[in-house]
Amino acid sequence: MKITKAEFITSAARKDQFLAPEKPVIAVCGRSNVGKSSFINALAGRKKLARVSGQPGRTRLVNYFDFGAFMLADLPGYGFARVSKAEKAAWGRLLEDFFAAGANISHVFALCDIRHEPTADDKTMVQYLYYNLIPFTVVATKADKLSRAQADRSLTAIAAAYKCGRGDVVPVSSLTRVGFDRVLSLLDDIVAAAAARTESEESD
């Protein structure tokens, strides 16, 4: 897939504001400071499409971006310690409402930091996706921070933590763009599958 269009559309703070476009929705989730904004910017080929902050926990809304063939939803980061329990609970409800709404969600990119084993919050998020039969791909960010040998060991540990195949974890670097060819190929498959489902439903 070649991305030629990427623009911010709107933010949603509650479920009645969620978008339900006809095109497939691809969500990006991960804990605070995992590099979601950098991932989105690298995917778009733009430096400032999604706002990058040095302060974890900045994204507190569902932010929608139009990528032409699909809509991308940037979900609030989870697991940031320096917020109140009430705010954490509010973020959790927003995430749960988002997935419960359906909204033509075709796929989720579940981001984790390749330098660290998945946290309890990471595992809970992936278990939620498994339980609800939501298709997802694990994306290990910041791959440029490790040597090849270190990255290999980390990918094995991440796959074991998520109970998936090592080949199901995609290492990427938003700085060097390592891994983004594979992400773009996955997007081709996701969009094609969504179109096939739509055609099948219409023919029925």
mmCIF file of C-alpha atoms in Angstrom:
data_model
loop_
_atom_site.group_PDB
_atom_site.id
_atom_site.type_symbol
_atom_site.label_atom_id
_atom_site.label_comp_id
_atom_site.label_asym_id
_atom_site.label_seq_id
_atom_site.Cartn_x
_atom_site.Cartn_y
_atom_site.Cartn_z
ATOM 1 C CA MET A 1 0.000 0.000 0.000
ATOM 2 C CA LYS A 2 1.163 3.498 -0.823
ATOM 3 C CA ILE A 3 -0.288 6.104 1.502
ATOM 4 C CA THR A 4 -0.908 9.398 -0.270
ATOM 5 C CA LYS A 5 -3.491 10.873 2.086
ATOM 6 C CA ALA A 6 -3.397 11.307 5.837
ATOM 7 C CA GLU A 7 -5.262 13.957 7.755
ATOM 8 C CA PHE A 8 -6.674 14.477 11.222
ATOM 9 C CA ILE A 9 -10.484 14.345 11.301
ATOM 10 C CA THR A 10 -11.761 14.682 14.863
ATOM 11 C CA SER A 11 -11.444 13.573 18.486
ATOM 12 C CA ALA A 12 -14.017 11.673 20.526
ATOM 13 C CA ALA A 13 -14.355 11.906 24.291
ATOM 14 C CA ARG A 14 -17.403 9.657 24.662
ATOM 15 C CA LYS A 15 -19.175 6.885 22.806
ATOM 16 C CA ASP A 16 -21.807 9.059 21.126
ATOM 17 C CA GLN A 17 -18.942 10.866 19.365
ATOM 18 C CA PHE A 18 -17.357 7.740 17.867
ATOM 19 C CA LEU A 19 -17.282 7.677 14.072
ATOM 20 C CA ALA A 20 -18.835 4.846 12.075
ATOM 21 C CA PRO A 21 -17.445 5.307 8.558
ATOM 22 C CA GLU A 22 -18.125 2.945 5.681
ATOM 23 C CA LYS A 23 -14.395 2.426 5.165
ATOM 24 C CA PRO A 24 -12.530 0.054 7.526
ATOM 25 C CA VAL A 25 -11.352 1.393 10.877
ATOM 26 C CA ILE A 26 -7.889 0.376 12.081
ATOM 27 C CA ALA A 27 -7.143 1.140 15.727
ATOM 28 C CA VAL A 28 -3.750 1.749 17.312
ATOM 29 C CA CYS A 29 -3.437 0.945 21.004
ATOM 30 C CA GLY A 30 -0.623 0.658 23.528
ATOM 31 C CA ARG A 31 0.546 1.882 26.884
ATOM 32 C CA SER A 32 1.542 5.476 27.448
ATOM 33 C CA ASN A 33 4.848 6.506 25.829
ATOM 34 C CA VAL A 34 5.051 3.376 23.666
ATOM 35 C CA GLY A 35 5.379 5.514 20.543
ATOM 36 C CA LYS A 36 1.851 5.522 19.095
ATOM 37 C CA SER A 37 2.079 9.073 17.734
ATOM 38 C CA SER A 38 5.500 8.425 16.208
ATOM 39 C CA PHE A 39 4.167 5.230 14.624
ATOM 40 C CA ILE A 40 1.214 7.082 13.090
ATOM 41 C CA ASN A 41 3.431 9.885 11.808
ATOM 42 C CA ALA A 42 5.871 7.412 10.240
ATOM 43 C CA LEU A 43 2.989 5.538 8.640
ATOM 44 C CA ALA A 44 1.666 8.783 7.177
ATOM 45 C CA GLY A 45 5.111 9.996 6.135
ATOM 46 C CA ARG A 46 4.497 13.205 8.082
ATOM 47 C CA LYS A 47 6.239 14.523 11.176
ATOM 48 C CA LYS A 48 3.386 16.337 12.885
ATOM 49 C CA LEU A 49 0.156 14.580 11.931
ATOM 50 C CA ALA A 50 -0.201 13.080 15.403
ATOM 51 C CA ARG A 51 1.174 15.185 18.225
ATOM 52 C CA VAL A 52 4.193 13.639 19.930
ATOM 53 C CA SER A 53 4.673 14.475 23.589
ATOM 54 C CA GLY A 54 7.531 13.771 25.950
ATOM 55 C CA GLN A 55 4.933 13.498 28.698
ATOM 56 C CA PRO A 56 3.270 10.077 28.873
ATOM 57 C CA GLY A 57 -0.507 9.982 29.068
ATOM 58 C CA ARG A 58 -1.133 12.921 26.744
ATOM 59 C CA THR A 59 -3.592 11.131 24.461
ATOM 60 C CA ARG A 60 -6.831 11.021 26.432
ATOM 61 C CA LEU A 61 -9.274 10.930 23.539
ATOM 62 C CA VAL A 62 -9.913 8.705 20.558
ATOM 63 C CA ASN A 63 -8.293 10.615 17.696
ATOM 64 C CA TYR A 64 -9.424 9.821 14.160
ATOM 65 C CA PHE A 65 -7.264 10.166 11.043
ATOM 66 C CA ASP A 66 -8.355 9.638 7.443
ATOM 67 C CA PHE A 67 -5.774 7.590 5.525
ATOM 68 C CA GLY A 68 -7.803 7.363 2.332
ATOM 69 C CA ALA A 69 -8.380 3.614 2.080
ATOM 70 C CA PHE A 70 -9.043 3.345 5.812
ATOM 71 C CA MET A 71 -9.730 5.361 8.941
ATOM 72 C CA LEU A 72 -7.167 5.147 11.730
ATOM 73 C CA ALA A 73 -8.239 5.526 15.365
ATOM 74 C CA ASP A 74 -5.537 6.464 17.881
ATOM 75 C CA LEU A 75 -6.704 5.170 21.258
ATOM 76 C CA PRO A 76 -5.778 6.610 24.661
ATOM 77 C CA GLY A 77 -2.569 5.211 26.129
ATOM 78 C CA TYR A 78 -3.069 3.004 29.151
ATOM 79 C CA GLY A 79 -0.942 2.178 32.184
ATOM 80 C CA PHE A 80 0.325 5.673 33.048
ATOM 81 C CA ALA A 81 0.836 5.833 36.805
ATOM 82 C CA ARG A 82 0.675 9.594 37.376
ATOM 83 C CA VAL A 83 -3.056 10.032 37.003
ATOM 84 C CA SER A 84 -5.887 9.494 39.445
ATOM 85 C CA LYS A 85 -7.707 6.183 39.712
ATOM 86 C CA ALA A 86 -10.835 7.943 38.491
ATOM 87 C CA GLU A 87 -9.080 9.129 35.342
ATOM 88 C CA LYS A 88 -7.619 5.679 34.694
ATOM 89 C CA ALA A 89 -11.109 4.228 35.070
ATOM 90 C CA ALA A 90 -12.478 6.816 32.619
ATOM 91 C CA TRP A 91 -9.831 5.874 30.036
ATOM 92 C CA GLY A 92 -10.678 2.201 30.542
ATOM 93 C CA ARG A 93 -14.380 2.862 29.975
ATOM 94 C CA LEU A 94 -13.615 4.854 26.830
ATOM 95 C CA LEU A 95 -11.571 1.963 25.403
ATOM 96 C CA GLU A 96 -14.245 -0.575 26.295
ATOM 97 C CA ASP A 97 -16.986 1.602 24.788
ATOM 98 C CA PHE A 98 -14.931 2.022 21.616
ATOM 99 C CA PHE A 99 -14.591 -1.705 21.007
ATOM 100 C CA ALA A 100 -18.159 -2.432 22.115
ATOM 101 C CA ALA A 101 -19.462 0.089 19.570
ATOM 102 C CA GLY A 102 -18.052 -1.976 16.728
ATOM 103 C CA ALA A 103 -17.783 0.947 14.295
ATOM 104 C CA ASN A 104 -16.477 -1.255 11.480
ATOM 105 C CA ILE A 105 -13.245 -2.051 13.354
ATOM 106 C CA SER A 106 -11.285 -4.235 10.965
ATOM 107 C CA HIS A 107 -7.990 -4.567 12.792
ATOM 108 C CA VAL A 108 -5.957 -3.389 15.771
ATOM 109 C CA PHE A 109 -2.251 -2.651 15.906
ATOM 110 C CA ALA A 110 -1.290 -3.457 19.506
ATOM 111 C CA LEU A 111 1.957 -1.607 20.184
ATOM 112 C CA CYS A 112 4.564 -2.605 22.748
ATOM 113 C CA ASP A 113 8.118 -1.425 23.426
ATOM 114 C CA ILE A 114 10.603 -3.955 22.060
ATOM 115 C CA ARG A 115 13.038 -3.115 24.881
ATOM 116 C CA HIS A 116 10.730 -4.407 27.625
ATOM 117 C CA GLU A 117 8.596 -7.454 28.238
ATOM 118 C CA PRO A 118 4.859 -6.724 27.978
ATOM 119 C CA THR A 119 3.333 -5.307 31.145
ATOM 120 C CA ALA A 120 0.244 -6.649 32.882
ATOM 121 C CA ASP A 121 -1.754 -3.901 31.148
ATOM 122 C CA ASP A 122 -0.349 -4.935 27.758
ATOM 123 C CA LYS A 123 -1.333 -8.546 28.375
ATOM 124 C CA THR A 124 -4.811 -7.528 29.530
ATOM 125 C CA MET A 125 -5.315 -5.520 26.339
ATOM 126 C CA VAL A 126 -4.258 -8.404 24.105
ATOM 127 C CA GLN A 127 -6.334 -10.883 26.094
ATOM 128 C CA TYR A 128 -9.328 -8.590 25.560
ATOM 129 C CA LEU A 129 -8.711 -8.653 21.803
ATOM 130 C CA TYR A 130 -8.380 -12.457 21.833
ATOM 131 C CA TYR A 131 -11.558 -12.880 23.903
ATOM 132 C CA ASN A 132 -13.619 -10.595 21.677
ATOM 133 C CA LEU A 133 -12.251 -12.107 18.447
ATOM 134 C CA ILE A 134 -10.899 -8.755 17.262
ATOM 135 C CA PRO A 135 -8.153 -9.259 14.643
ATOM 136 C CA PHE A 136 -4.877 -7.683 15.716
ATOM 137 C CA THR A 137 -1.162 -7.500 15.026
ATOM 138 C CA VAL A 138 1.483 -6.980 17.700
ATOM 139 C CA VAL A 139 3.864 -4.182 16.707
ATOM 140 C CA ALA A 140 7.116 -3.887 18.679
ATOM 141 C CA THR A 141 8.247 -0.259 18.519
ATOM 142 C CA LYS A 142 11.686 1.349 18.917
ATOM 143 C CA ALA A 143 13.521 -1.502 17.175
ATOM 144 C CA ASP A 144 16.423 0.844 16.408
ATOM 145 C CA LYS A 145 17.263 0.937 20.126
ATOM 146 C CA LEU A 146 18.499 -2.677 20.194
ATOM 147 C CA SER A 147 21.108 -4.714 18.377
ATOM 148 C CA ARG A 148 19.873 -7.489 16.105
ATOM 149 C CA ALA A 149 20.694 -10.141 18.710
ATOM 150 C CA GLN A 150 18.943 -8.189 21.470
ATOM 151 C CA ALA A 151 15.913 -7.625 19.230
ATOM 152 C CA ASP A 152 15.704 -11.345 18.438
ATOM 153 C CA ARG A 153 15.651 -12.217 22.134
ATOM 154 C CA SER A 154 13.056 -9.535 22.849
ATOM 155 C CA LEU A 155 10.770 -10.688 20.042
ATOM 156 C CA THR A 156 10.869 -14.234 21.412
ATOM 157 C CA ALA A 157 9.966 -12.972 24.901
ATOM 158 C CA ILE A 158 7.141 -10.780 23.583
ATOM 159 C CA ALA A 159 5.668 -13.627 21.545
ATOM 160 C CA ALA A 160 5.777 -15.913 24.590
ATOM 161 C CA ALA A 161 4.084 -13.284 26.771
ATOM 162 C CA TYR A 162 1.271 -12.845 24.239
ATOM 163 C CA LYS A 163 1.024 -16.561 23.417
ATOM 164 C CA CYS A 164 1.497 -15.957 19.723
ATOM 165 C CA GLY A 165 4.050 -16.935 17.092
ATOM 166 C CA ARG A 166 7.293 -15.001 16.926
ATOM 167 C CA GLY A 167 6.518 -14.200 13.316
ATOM 168 C CA ASP A 168 3.285 -12.541 14.462
ATOM 169 C CA VAL A 169 5.256 -9.756 16.156
ATOM 170 C CA VAL A 170 6.356 -6.991 13.776
ATOM 171 C CA PRO A 171 9.423 -4.993 14.915
ATOM 172 C CA VAL A 172 9.390 -1.390 13.683
ATOM 173 C CA SER A 173 11.352 1.809 14.067
ATOM 174 C CA SER A 174 9.625 5.112 13.417
ATOM 175 C CA LEU A 175 13.085 6.671 13.119
ATOM 176 C CA THR A 176 14.644 4.342 10.524
ATOM 177 C CA ARG A 177 11.314 3.022 9.089
ATOM 178 C CA VAL A 178 12.437 -0.559 9.639
ATOM 179 C CA GLY A 179 9.394 -2.816 9.492
ATOM 180 C CA PHE A 180 7.050 -0.355 7.814
ATOM 181 C CA ASP A 181 7.114 -2.230 4.505
ATOM 182 C CA ARG A 182 5.575 -5.154 6.356
ATOM 183 C CA VAL A 183 3.016 -2.906 8.058
ATOM 184 C CA LEU A 184 1.988 -1.459 4.680
ATOM 185 C CA SER A 185 1.655 -4.980 3.266
ATOM 186 C CA LEU A 186 -0.572 -5.927 6.201
ATOM 187 C CA LEU A 187 -2.710 -2.856 5.532
ATOM 188 C CA ASP A 188 -3.195 -4.008 1.928
ATOM 189 C CA ASP A 189 -4.472 -7.357 3.215
ATOM 190 C CA ILE A 190 -6.698 -5.769 5.885
ATOM 191 C CA VAL A 191 -8.347 -3.328 3.477
ATOM 192 C CA ALA A 192 -8.836 -6.045 0.832
ATOM 193 C CA ALA A 193 -10.436 -8.390 3.389
ATOM 194 C CA ALA A 194 -12.761 -5.626 4.583
ATOM 195 C CA ALA A 195 -13.827 -4.896 1.015
ATOM 196 C CA ALA A 196 -14.500 -8.599 0.404
ATOM 197 C CA ARG A 197 -16.661 -8.808 3.540
ATOM 198 C CA THR A 198 -18.642 -5.755 2.485
ATOM 199 C CA GLU A 199 -19.213 -7.187 -0.993
ATOM 200 C CA SER A 200 -20.326 -10.498 0.467
ATOM 201 C CA GLU A 201 -22.757 -8.805 2.853
ATOM 202 C CA GLU A 202 -24.231 -6.700 0.057
ATOM 203 C CA SER A 203 -24.693 -9.731 -2.197
ATOM 204 C CA ASP A 204 -26.539 -11.550 0.602
#
